[in-house]
C-alpha positions in Angstrom: 29.7 45.7 -43.1 29.2 44.7 -46.9 29.5 46.3 -50.4 27.3 48.1 -52.2 25.6 45.9 -54.4 24.9 43.8 -51.3 22.4 40.9 -52.1 24.6 40.6 -55.2 28.1 40.3 -53.5 29.7 37.7 -50.7 32.7 40.2 -49.4 32.1 40.8 -45.9 34.0 42.8 -43.6 34.6 43.3 -39.7 34.1 46.9 -38.3 37.2 47.6 -37.7 37.4 46.7 -42.0 39.1 42.9 -41.1 37.6 40.5 -44.3 34.8 38.4 -42.9 35.6 34.8 -45.2 33.0 32.1 -46.1 33.6 29.0 -43.8 36.0 26.4 -45.9 35.5 22.4 -45.2 37.6 21.2 -43.1 37.3 17.8 -45.2 34.5 15.1 -45.9 33.0 12.6 -44.2 33.9 9.2 -45.7 30.6 7.6 -45.2 28.1 10.5 -47.1 31.0 12.3 -48.7 29.6 15.9 -47.6 31.5 18.3 -46.4 32.4 19.5 -42.7 32.6 22.5 -41.1 33.8 23.8 -37.7 31.3 27.3 -37.6 31.0 29.6 -33.9 27.1 30.1 -33.9 24.8 31.8 -31.1 25.9 29.4 -28.2 28.8 28.5 -29.4 31.3 26.5 -31.8 30.4 23.3 -33.4 30.6 21.3 -36.5 28.2 21.1 -38.9 27.9 18.2 -41.5 26.7 19.5 -45.4 25.9 22.9 -45.7 22.2 24.3 -45.4 20.2 24.7 -48.6 18.0 27.6 -49.1 14.2 27.1 -50.0 15.5 23.4 -48.1 13.5 22.4 -44.7 16.5 19.5 -44.3 18.9 21.2 -41.2 22.3 19.7 -41.6 23.5 17.8 -39.1 25.6 20.1 -35.7 27.0 19.0 -32.6 29.2 21.2 -30.4 32.5 21.5 -29.9 33.4 20.9 -26.0 34.2 23.6 -24.8 38.1 22.3 -23.6 38.7 22.1 -27.5 40.1 24.8 -29.0 37.7 25.1 -32.3 40.8 25.7 -34.9 42.4 22.0 -34.1 39.1 19.8 -34.2 39.9 17.4 -36.8 38.0 15.6 -38.9 37.7 12.5 -37.0 36.9 14.4 -34.0 34.0 16.2 -35.8 32.8 12.9 -36.8 33.2 11.9 -33.4 30.7 14.6 -31.6 28.1 14.1 -35.1 27.9 11.1 -33.8 25.5 12.1 -31.0 22.3 11.0 -30.2 23.5 7.2 -30.2 20.8 4.8 -29.9 22.1 2.3 -27.1 19.4 -0.4 -28.2 15.2 -1.1 -26.4 14.3 -1.6 -23.3 13.6 -5.5 -22.5 9.8 -4.3 -20.8 8.9 -1.9 -23.0 10.9 -2.2 -26.4 11.2 1.5 -26.6 14.5 2.9 -27.7 17.2 4.0 -25.1 19.6 7.0 -26.0 22.4 8.8 -25.2 23.0 12.2 -25.8 24.5 15.9 -24.4 22.4 18.2 -23.9 21.8 22.2 -22.3 22.3 20.3 -19.0 25.5 18.0 -20.0 25.6 14.6 -20.9 21.8 12.3 -20.5 20.8 8.7 -21.4 16.5 9.2 -22.4 13.9 6.3 -22.4 10.8 7.2 -23.5 10.4 11.0 -21.9 12.7 10.2 -18.9 16.1 11.5 -18.8 18.8 10.6 -16.8 21.9 12.7 -16.3 25.4 11.0 -16.7 27.0 12.3 -13.6 29.1 9.4 -12.7 33.0 9.2 -13.5 32.9 6.2 -15.6 29.8 7.3 -17.1 30.6 8.4 -21.0 27.9 10.0 -23.6 30.1 8.0 -26.1 30.9 4.7 -24.6 28.3 4.0 -22.1 26.2 0.8 -23.3 22.5 -0.9 -22.7 23.5 -2.8 -19.8 24.8 -0.2 -17.5 21.6 2.2 -19.3 19.0 0.0 -18.3 21.0 0.5 -14.6 20.7 4.1 -14.4 17.0 3.5 -15.5 16.7 1.3 -12.6 17.5 3.5 -10.1 14.9 6.0 -8.0 14.8 9.7 -9.8 16.0 12.1 -7.6 14.4 15.4 -7.7 16.4 19.0 -7.4 16.5 18.9 -3.7 17.6 15.2 -3.5 14.8 13.8 -2.7 13.1 10.6 -4.4 10.5 11.0 -7.2 7.2 8.4 -7.5 7.5 6.6 -10.5 4.3 6.9 -11.9 3.2 2.9 -13.3 
């Protein structure tokens, strides 16, 4: 719900009359000076670096807040930690193509070219995994959903 001069005013209220305020920055990124926001979106709470500019095709960086973290308790350091993904781990020694780590729809993973591998082992953390461990995971045969191994195309 909004005021009668809708496009010109910014005041919004919920159906029960509570005022919806505009997002206030959590703080600023020390490297870029851009504001960091904690927002609630279609897929849950997330952090955003910078603001959306109308008419611009450039989108601000965004990252999901983990389910176990209460959005109002997120600090600037934690927000920057979440925004550090995707992480470039390095280049594959055989193909010289990049290997990166990220969190997706099905959880944390590493990717080399189009070879996606889930990080399901206890010690594999998307924020701390290094290139040697990623190469070890990529060298293992890929399993299908039924637990069988797939043939690697050469």
